[in-house]
CSV table of N, CA, C and O in Angstrom, one decimal:
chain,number,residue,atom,x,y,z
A,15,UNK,N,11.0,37.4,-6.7
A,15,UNK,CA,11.9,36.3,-6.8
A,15,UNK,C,11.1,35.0,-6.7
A,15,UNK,O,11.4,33.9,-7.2
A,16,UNK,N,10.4,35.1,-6.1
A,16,UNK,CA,9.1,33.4,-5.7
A,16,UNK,C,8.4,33.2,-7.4
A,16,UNK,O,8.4,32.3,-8.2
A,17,UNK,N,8.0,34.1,-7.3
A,17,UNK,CA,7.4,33.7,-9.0
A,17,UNK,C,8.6,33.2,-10.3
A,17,UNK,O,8.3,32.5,-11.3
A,18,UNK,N,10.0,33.8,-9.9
A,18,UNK,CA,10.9,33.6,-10.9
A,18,UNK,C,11.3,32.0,-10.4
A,18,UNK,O,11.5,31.1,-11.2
A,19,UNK,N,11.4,31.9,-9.4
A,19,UNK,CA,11.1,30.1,-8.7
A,19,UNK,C,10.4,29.4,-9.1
A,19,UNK,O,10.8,28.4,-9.7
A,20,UNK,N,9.0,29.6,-8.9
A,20,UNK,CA,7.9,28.6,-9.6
A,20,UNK,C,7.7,28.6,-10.9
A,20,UNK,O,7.0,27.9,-11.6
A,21,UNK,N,8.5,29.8,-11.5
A,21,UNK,CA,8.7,29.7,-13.3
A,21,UNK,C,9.6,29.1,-13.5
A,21,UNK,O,9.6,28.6,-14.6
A,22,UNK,N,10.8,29.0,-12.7
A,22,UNK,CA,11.6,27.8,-13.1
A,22,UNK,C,11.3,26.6,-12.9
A,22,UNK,O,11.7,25.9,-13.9
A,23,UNK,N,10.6,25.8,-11.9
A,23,UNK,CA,9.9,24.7,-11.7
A,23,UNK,C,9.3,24.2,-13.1
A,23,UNK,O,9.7,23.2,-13.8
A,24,UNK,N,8.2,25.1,-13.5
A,24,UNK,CA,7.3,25.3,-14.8
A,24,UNK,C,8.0,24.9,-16.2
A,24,UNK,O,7.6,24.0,-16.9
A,25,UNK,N,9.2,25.9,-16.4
A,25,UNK,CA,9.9,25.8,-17.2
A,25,UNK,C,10.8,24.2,-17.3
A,25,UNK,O,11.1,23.6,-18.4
A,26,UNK,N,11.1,23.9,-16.6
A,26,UNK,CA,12.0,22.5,-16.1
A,26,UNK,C,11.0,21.4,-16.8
A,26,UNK,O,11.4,20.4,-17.5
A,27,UNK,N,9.9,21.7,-16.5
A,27,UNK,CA,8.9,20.3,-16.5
A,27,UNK,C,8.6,20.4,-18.1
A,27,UNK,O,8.8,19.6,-19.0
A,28,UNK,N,8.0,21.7,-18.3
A,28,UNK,CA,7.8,21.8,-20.0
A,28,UNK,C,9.2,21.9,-20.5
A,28,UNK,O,9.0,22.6,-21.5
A,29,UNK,N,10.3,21.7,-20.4
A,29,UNK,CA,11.9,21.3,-21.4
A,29,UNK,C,11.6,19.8,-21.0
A,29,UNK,O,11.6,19.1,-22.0
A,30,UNK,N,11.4,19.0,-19.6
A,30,UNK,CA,12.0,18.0,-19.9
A,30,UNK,C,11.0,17.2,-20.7
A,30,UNK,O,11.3,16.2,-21.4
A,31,UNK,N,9.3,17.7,-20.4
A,31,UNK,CA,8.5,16.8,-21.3
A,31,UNK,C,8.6,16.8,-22.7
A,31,UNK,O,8.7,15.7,-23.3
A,32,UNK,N,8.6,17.8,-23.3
A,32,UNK,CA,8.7,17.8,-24.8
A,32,UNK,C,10.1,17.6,-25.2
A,32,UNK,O,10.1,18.0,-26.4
A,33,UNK,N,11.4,17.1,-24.7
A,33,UNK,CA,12.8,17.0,-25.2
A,33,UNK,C,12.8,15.8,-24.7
A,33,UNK,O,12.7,14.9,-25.5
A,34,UNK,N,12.8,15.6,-23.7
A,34,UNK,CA,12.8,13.6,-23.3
A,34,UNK,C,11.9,12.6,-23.4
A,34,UNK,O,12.2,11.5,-23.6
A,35,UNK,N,10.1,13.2,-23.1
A,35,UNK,CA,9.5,11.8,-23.1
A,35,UNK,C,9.0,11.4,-24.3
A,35,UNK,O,9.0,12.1,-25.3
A,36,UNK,N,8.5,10.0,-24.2
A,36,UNK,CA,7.8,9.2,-25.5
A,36,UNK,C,6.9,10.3,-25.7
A,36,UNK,O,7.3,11.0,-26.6
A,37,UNK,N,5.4,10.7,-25.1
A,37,UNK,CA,4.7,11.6,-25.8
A,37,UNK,C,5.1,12.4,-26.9
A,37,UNK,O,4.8,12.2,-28.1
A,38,UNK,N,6.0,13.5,-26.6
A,38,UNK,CA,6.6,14.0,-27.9
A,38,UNK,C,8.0,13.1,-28.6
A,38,UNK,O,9.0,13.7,-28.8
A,39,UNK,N,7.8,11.8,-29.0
A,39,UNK,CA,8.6,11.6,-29.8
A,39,UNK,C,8.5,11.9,-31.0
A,39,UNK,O,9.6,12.0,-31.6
A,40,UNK,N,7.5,12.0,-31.7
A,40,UNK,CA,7.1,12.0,-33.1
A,40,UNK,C,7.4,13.4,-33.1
A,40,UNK,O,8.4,13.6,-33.8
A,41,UNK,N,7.0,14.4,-32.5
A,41,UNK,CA,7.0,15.3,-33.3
A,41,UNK,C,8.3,16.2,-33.0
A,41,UNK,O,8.4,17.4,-33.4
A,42,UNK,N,9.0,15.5,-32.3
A,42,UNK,CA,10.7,15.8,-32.0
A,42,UNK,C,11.2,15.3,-33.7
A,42,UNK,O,11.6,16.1,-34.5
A,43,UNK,N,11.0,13.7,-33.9
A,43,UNK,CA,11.4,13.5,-35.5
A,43,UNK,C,10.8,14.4,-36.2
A,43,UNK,O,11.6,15.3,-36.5
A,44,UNK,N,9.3,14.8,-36.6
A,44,UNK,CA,8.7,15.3,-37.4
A,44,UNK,C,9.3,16.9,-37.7
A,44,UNK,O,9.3,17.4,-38.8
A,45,UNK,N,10.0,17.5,-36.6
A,45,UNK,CA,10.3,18.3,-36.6
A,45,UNK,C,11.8,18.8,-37.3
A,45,UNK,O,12.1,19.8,-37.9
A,46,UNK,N,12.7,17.6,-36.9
A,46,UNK,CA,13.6,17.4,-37.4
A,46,UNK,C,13.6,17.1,-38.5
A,46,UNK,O,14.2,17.9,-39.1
A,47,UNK,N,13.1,16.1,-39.4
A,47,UNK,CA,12.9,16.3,-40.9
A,47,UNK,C,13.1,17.3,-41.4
A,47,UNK,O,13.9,17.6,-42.3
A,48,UNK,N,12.0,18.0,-40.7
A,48,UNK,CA,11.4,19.7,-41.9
A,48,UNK,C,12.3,20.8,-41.4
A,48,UNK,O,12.3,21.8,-42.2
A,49,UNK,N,13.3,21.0,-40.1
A,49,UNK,CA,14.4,22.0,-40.3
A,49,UNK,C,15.1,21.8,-38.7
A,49,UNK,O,14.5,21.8,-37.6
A,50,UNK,N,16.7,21.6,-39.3
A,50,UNK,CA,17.3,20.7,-38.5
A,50,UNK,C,17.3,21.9,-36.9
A,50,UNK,O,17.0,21.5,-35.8
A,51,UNK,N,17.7,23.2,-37.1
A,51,UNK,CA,17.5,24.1,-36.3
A,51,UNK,C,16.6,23.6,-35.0
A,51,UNK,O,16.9,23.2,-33.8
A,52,UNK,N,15.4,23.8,-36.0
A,52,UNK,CA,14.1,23.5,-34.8
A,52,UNK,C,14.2,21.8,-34.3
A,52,UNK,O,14.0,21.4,-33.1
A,53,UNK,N,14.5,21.3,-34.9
A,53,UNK,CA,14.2,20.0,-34.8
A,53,UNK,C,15.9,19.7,-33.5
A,53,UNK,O,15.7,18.7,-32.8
A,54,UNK,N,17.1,20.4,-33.4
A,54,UNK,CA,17.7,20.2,-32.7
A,54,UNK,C,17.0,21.2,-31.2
A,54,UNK,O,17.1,20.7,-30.1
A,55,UNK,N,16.7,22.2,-31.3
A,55,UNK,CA,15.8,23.0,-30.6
A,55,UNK,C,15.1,22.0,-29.4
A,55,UNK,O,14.9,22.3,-28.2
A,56,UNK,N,14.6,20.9,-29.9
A,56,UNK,CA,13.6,20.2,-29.4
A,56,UNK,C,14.6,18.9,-28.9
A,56,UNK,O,14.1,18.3,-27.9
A,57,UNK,N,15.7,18.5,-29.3
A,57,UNK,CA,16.4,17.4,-28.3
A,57,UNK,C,17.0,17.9,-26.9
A,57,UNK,O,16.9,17.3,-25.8
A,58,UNK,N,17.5,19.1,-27.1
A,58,UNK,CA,17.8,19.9,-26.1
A,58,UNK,C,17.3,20.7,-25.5
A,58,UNK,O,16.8,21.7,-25.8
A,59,UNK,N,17.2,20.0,-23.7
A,59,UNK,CA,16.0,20.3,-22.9
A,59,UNK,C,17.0,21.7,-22.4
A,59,UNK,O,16.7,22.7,-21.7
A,60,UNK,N,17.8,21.6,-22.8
A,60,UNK,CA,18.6,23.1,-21.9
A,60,UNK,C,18.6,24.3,-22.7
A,60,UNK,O,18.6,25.4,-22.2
A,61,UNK,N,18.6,24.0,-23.8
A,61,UNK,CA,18.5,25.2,-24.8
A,61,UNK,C,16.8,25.0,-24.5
A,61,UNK,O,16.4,25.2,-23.4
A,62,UNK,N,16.1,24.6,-25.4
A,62,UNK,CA,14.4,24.4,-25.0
A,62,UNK,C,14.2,25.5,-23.8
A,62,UNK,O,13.7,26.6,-23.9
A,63,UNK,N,14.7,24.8,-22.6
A,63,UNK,CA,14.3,25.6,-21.7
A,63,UNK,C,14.8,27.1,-21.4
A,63,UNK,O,14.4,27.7,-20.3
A,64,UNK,N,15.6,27.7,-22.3
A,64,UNK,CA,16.1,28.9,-22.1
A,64,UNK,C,14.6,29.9,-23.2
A,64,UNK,O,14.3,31.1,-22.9
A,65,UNK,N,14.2,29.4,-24.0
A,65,UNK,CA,13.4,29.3,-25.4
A,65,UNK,C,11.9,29.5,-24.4
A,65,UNK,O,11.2,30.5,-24.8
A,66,UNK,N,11.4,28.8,-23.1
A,66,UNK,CA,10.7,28.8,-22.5
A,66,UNK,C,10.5,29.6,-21.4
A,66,UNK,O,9.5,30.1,-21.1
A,67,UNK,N,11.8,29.9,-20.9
A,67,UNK,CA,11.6,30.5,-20.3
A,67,UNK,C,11.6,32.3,-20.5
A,67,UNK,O,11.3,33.3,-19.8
A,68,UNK,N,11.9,32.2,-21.5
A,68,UNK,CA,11.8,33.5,-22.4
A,68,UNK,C,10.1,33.8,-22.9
A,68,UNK,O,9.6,34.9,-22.7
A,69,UNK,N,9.8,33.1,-23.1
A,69,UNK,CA,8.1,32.9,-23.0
A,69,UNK,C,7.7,33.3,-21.6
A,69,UNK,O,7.5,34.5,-21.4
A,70,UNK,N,7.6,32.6,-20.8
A,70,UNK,CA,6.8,32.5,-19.7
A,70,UNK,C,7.8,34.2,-19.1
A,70,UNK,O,7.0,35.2,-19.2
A,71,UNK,N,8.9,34.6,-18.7
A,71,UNK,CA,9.0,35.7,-18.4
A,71,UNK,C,8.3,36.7,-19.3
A,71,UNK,O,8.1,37.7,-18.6
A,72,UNK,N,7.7,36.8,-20.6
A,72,UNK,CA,7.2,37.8,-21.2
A,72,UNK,C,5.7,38.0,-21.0
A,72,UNK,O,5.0,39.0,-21.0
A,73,UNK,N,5.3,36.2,-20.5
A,73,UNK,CA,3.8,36.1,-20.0
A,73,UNK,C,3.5,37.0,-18.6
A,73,UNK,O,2.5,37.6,-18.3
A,74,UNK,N,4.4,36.8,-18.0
A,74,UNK,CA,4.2,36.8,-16.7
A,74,UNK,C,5.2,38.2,-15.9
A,74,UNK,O,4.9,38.6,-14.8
A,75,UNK,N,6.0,38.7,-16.4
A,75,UNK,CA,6.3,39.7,-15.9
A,75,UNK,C,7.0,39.8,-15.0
A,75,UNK,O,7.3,40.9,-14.5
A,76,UNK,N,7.6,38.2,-14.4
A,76,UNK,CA,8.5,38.5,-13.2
A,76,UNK,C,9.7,39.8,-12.8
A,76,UNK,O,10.4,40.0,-13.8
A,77,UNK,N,10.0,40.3,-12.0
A,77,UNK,CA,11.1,40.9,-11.5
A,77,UNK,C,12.0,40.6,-10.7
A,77,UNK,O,11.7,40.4,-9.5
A,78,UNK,N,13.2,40.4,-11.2
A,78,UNK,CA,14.3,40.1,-10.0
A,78,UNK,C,15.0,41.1,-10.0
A,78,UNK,O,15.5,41.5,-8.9
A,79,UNK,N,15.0,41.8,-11.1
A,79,UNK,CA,16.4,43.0,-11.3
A,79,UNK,C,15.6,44.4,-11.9
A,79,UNK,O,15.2,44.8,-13.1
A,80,UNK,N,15.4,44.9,-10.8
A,80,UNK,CA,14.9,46.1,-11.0
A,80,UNK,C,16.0,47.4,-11.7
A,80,UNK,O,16.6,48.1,-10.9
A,81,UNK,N,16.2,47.8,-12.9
A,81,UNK,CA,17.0,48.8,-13.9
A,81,UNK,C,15.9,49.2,-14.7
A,81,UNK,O,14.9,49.8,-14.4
A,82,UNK,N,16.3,48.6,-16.0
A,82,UNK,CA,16.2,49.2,-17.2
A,82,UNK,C,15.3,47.6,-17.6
A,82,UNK,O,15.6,46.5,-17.4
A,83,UNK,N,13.8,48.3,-18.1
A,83,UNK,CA,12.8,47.2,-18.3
A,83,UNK,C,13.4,46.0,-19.3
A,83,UNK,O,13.0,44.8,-19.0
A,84,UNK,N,14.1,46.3,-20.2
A,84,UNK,CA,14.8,45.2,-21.2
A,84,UNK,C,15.8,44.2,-20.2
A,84,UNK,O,15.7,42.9,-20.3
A,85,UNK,N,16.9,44.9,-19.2
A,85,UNK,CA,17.7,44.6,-19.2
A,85,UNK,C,16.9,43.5,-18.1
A,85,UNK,O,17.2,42.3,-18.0
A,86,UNK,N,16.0,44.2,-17.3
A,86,UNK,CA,15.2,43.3,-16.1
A,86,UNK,C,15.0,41.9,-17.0
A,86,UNK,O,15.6,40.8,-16.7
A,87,UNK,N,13.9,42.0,-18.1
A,87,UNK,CA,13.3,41.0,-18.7
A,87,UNK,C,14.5,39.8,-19.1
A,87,UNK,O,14.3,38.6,-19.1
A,88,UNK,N,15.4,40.4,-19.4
A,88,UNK,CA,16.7,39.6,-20.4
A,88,UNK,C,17.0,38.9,-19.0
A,88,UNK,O,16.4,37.9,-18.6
A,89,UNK,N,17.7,39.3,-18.4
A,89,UNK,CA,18.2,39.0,-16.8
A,89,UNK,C,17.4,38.0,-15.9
A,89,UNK,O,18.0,37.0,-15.4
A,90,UNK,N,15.8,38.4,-15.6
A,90,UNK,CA,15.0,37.4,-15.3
A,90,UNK,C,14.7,36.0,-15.8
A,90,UNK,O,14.4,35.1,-15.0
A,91,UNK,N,14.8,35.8,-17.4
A,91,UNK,CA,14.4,34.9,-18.2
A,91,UNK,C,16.1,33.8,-18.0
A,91,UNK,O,16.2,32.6,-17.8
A,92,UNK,N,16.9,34.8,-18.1
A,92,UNK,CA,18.0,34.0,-18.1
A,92,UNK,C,18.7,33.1,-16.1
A,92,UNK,O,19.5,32.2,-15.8
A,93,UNK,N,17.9,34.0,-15.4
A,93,UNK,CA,17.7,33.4,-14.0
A,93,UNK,C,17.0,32.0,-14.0
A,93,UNK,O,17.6,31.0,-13.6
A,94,UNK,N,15.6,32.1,-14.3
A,94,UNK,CA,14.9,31.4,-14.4
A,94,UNK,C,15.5,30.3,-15.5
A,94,UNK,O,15.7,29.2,-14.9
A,95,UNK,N,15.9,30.1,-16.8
A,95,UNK,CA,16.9,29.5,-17.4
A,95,UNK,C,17.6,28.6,-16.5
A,95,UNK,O,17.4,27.4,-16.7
A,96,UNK,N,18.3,29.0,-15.7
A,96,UNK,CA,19.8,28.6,-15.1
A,96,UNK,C,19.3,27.6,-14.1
A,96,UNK,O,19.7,26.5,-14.1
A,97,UNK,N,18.5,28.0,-13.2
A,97,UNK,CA,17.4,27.3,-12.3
A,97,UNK,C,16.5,25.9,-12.9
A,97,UNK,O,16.3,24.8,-12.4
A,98,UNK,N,16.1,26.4,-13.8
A,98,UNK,CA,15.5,25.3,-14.8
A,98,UNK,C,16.3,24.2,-14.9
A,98,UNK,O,16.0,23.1,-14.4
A,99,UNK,N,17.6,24.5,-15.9
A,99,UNK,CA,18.2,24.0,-16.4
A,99,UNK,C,19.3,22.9,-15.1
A,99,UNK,O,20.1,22.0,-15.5
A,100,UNK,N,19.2,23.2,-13.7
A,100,UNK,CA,19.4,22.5,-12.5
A,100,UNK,C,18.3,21.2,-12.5
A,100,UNK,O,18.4,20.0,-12.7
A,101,UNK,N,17.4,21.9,-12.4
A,101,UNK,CA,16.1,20.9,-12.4
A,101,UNK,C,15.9,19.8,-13.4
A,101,UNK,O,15.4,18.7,-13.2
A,102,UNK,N,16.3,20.3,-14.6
A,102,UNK,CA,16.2,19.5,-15.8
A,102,UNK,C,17.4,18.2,-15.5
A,102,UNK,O,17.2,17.0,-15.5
A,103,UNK,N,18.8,18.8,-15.2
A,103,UNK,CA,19.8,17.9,-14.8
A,103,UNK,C,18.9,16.9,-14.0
A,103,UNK,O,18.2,15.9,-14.3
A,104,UNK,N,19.1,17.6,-12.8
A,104,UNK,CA,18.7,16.3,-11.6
A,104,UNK,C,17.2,15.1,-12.3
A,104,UNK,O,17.0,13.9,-12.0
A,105,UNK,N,16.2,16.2,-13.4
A,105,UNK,CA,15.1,14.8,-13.5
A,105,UNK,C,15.7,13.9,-14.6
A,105,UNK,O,15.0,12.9,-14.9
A,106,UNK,N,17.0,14.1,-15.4
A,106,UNK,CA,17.5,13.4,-16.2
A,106,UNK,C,18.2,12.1,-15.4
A,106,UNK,O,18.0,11.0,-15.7
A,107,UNK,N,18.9,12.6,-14.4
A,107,UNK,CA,19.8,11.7,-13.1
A,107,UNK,C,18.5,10.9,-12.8
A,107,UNK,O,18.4,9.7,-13.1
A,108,UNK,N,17.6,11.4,-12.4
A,108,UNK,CA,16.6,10.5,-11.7
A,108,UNK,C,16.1,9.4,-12.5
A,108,UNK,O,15.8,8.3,-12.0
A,109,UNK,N,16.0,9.7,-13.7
A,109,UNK,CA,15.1,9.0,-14.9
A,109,UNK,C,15.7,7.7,-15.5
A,109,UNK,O,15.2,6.7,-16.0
A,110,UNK,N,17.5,8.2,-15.2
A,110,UNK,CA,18.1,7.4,-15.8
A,110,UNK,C,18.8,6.0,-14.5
A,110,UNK,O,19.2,4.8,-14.6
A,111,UNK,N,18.5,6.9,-13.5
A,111,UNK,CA,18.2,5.5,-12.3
A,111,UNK,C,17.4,5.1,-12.1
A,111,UNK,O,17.6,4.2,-11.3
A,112,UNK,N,16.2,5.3,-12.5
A,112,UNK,CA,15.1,4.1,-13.1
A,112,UNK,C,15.1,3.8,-13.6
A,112,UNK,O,14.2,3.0,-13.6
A,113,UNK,N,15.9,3.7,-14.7
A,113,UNK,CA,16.0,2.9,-15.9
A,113,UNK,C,15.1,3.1,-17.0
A,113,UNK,O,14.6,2.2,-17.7
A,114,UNK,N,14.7,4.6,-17.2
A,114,UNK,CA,14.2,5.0,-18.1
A,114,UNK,C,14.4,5.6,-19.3
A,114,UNK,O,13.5,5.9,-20.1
């Protein structure tokens, strides 16, 4: 469970950098040009981060739910998801009371 924690941390930071900040602005548009799918993929740090964290569970192998190895993988990724996607809220709240 601690690793499905610090993969949520991980995952939070990589949705909100590439969906909200200036660094990836360009290639948020660039992407959107060439196909609206991906290019919506990338405004949305909550979808993003479910996309991520399906990555990083596949890297890394966490277990929360010990069954059936699919069902583990599906289940963990979607934990870590949910957690993320907390994290991602609150640095949106924060960002936007700085006035950023």
């Amino acid at each position: 469970m601690q690793t499905a924690i610090y993969l949520s941390f991980i995952t939070a930071s990589i949705s909100f950098t590439v969906t909200e900040t200036k660094l990836f602005k360009r290639l948020r548009e660039w992407v959107t040009e060439r196909n609206a799918f991906f290019g919506e993929l990338l405004h949305c740090g909550y979808c993003f981060g479910h996309w991520v964290a399906f990555a990083l569970t596949a890297i890394y192998q966490p277990k929360v739910v010990v069954a059936w190895p699919p069902l583990d993988y599906f289940l963990t990724a979607l934990l870590i998801a949910w957690f993320s996607g907390i994290q991602w809220v609150l640095m949106c709240w924060v960002m936007a009371k700085a006035g950023k």
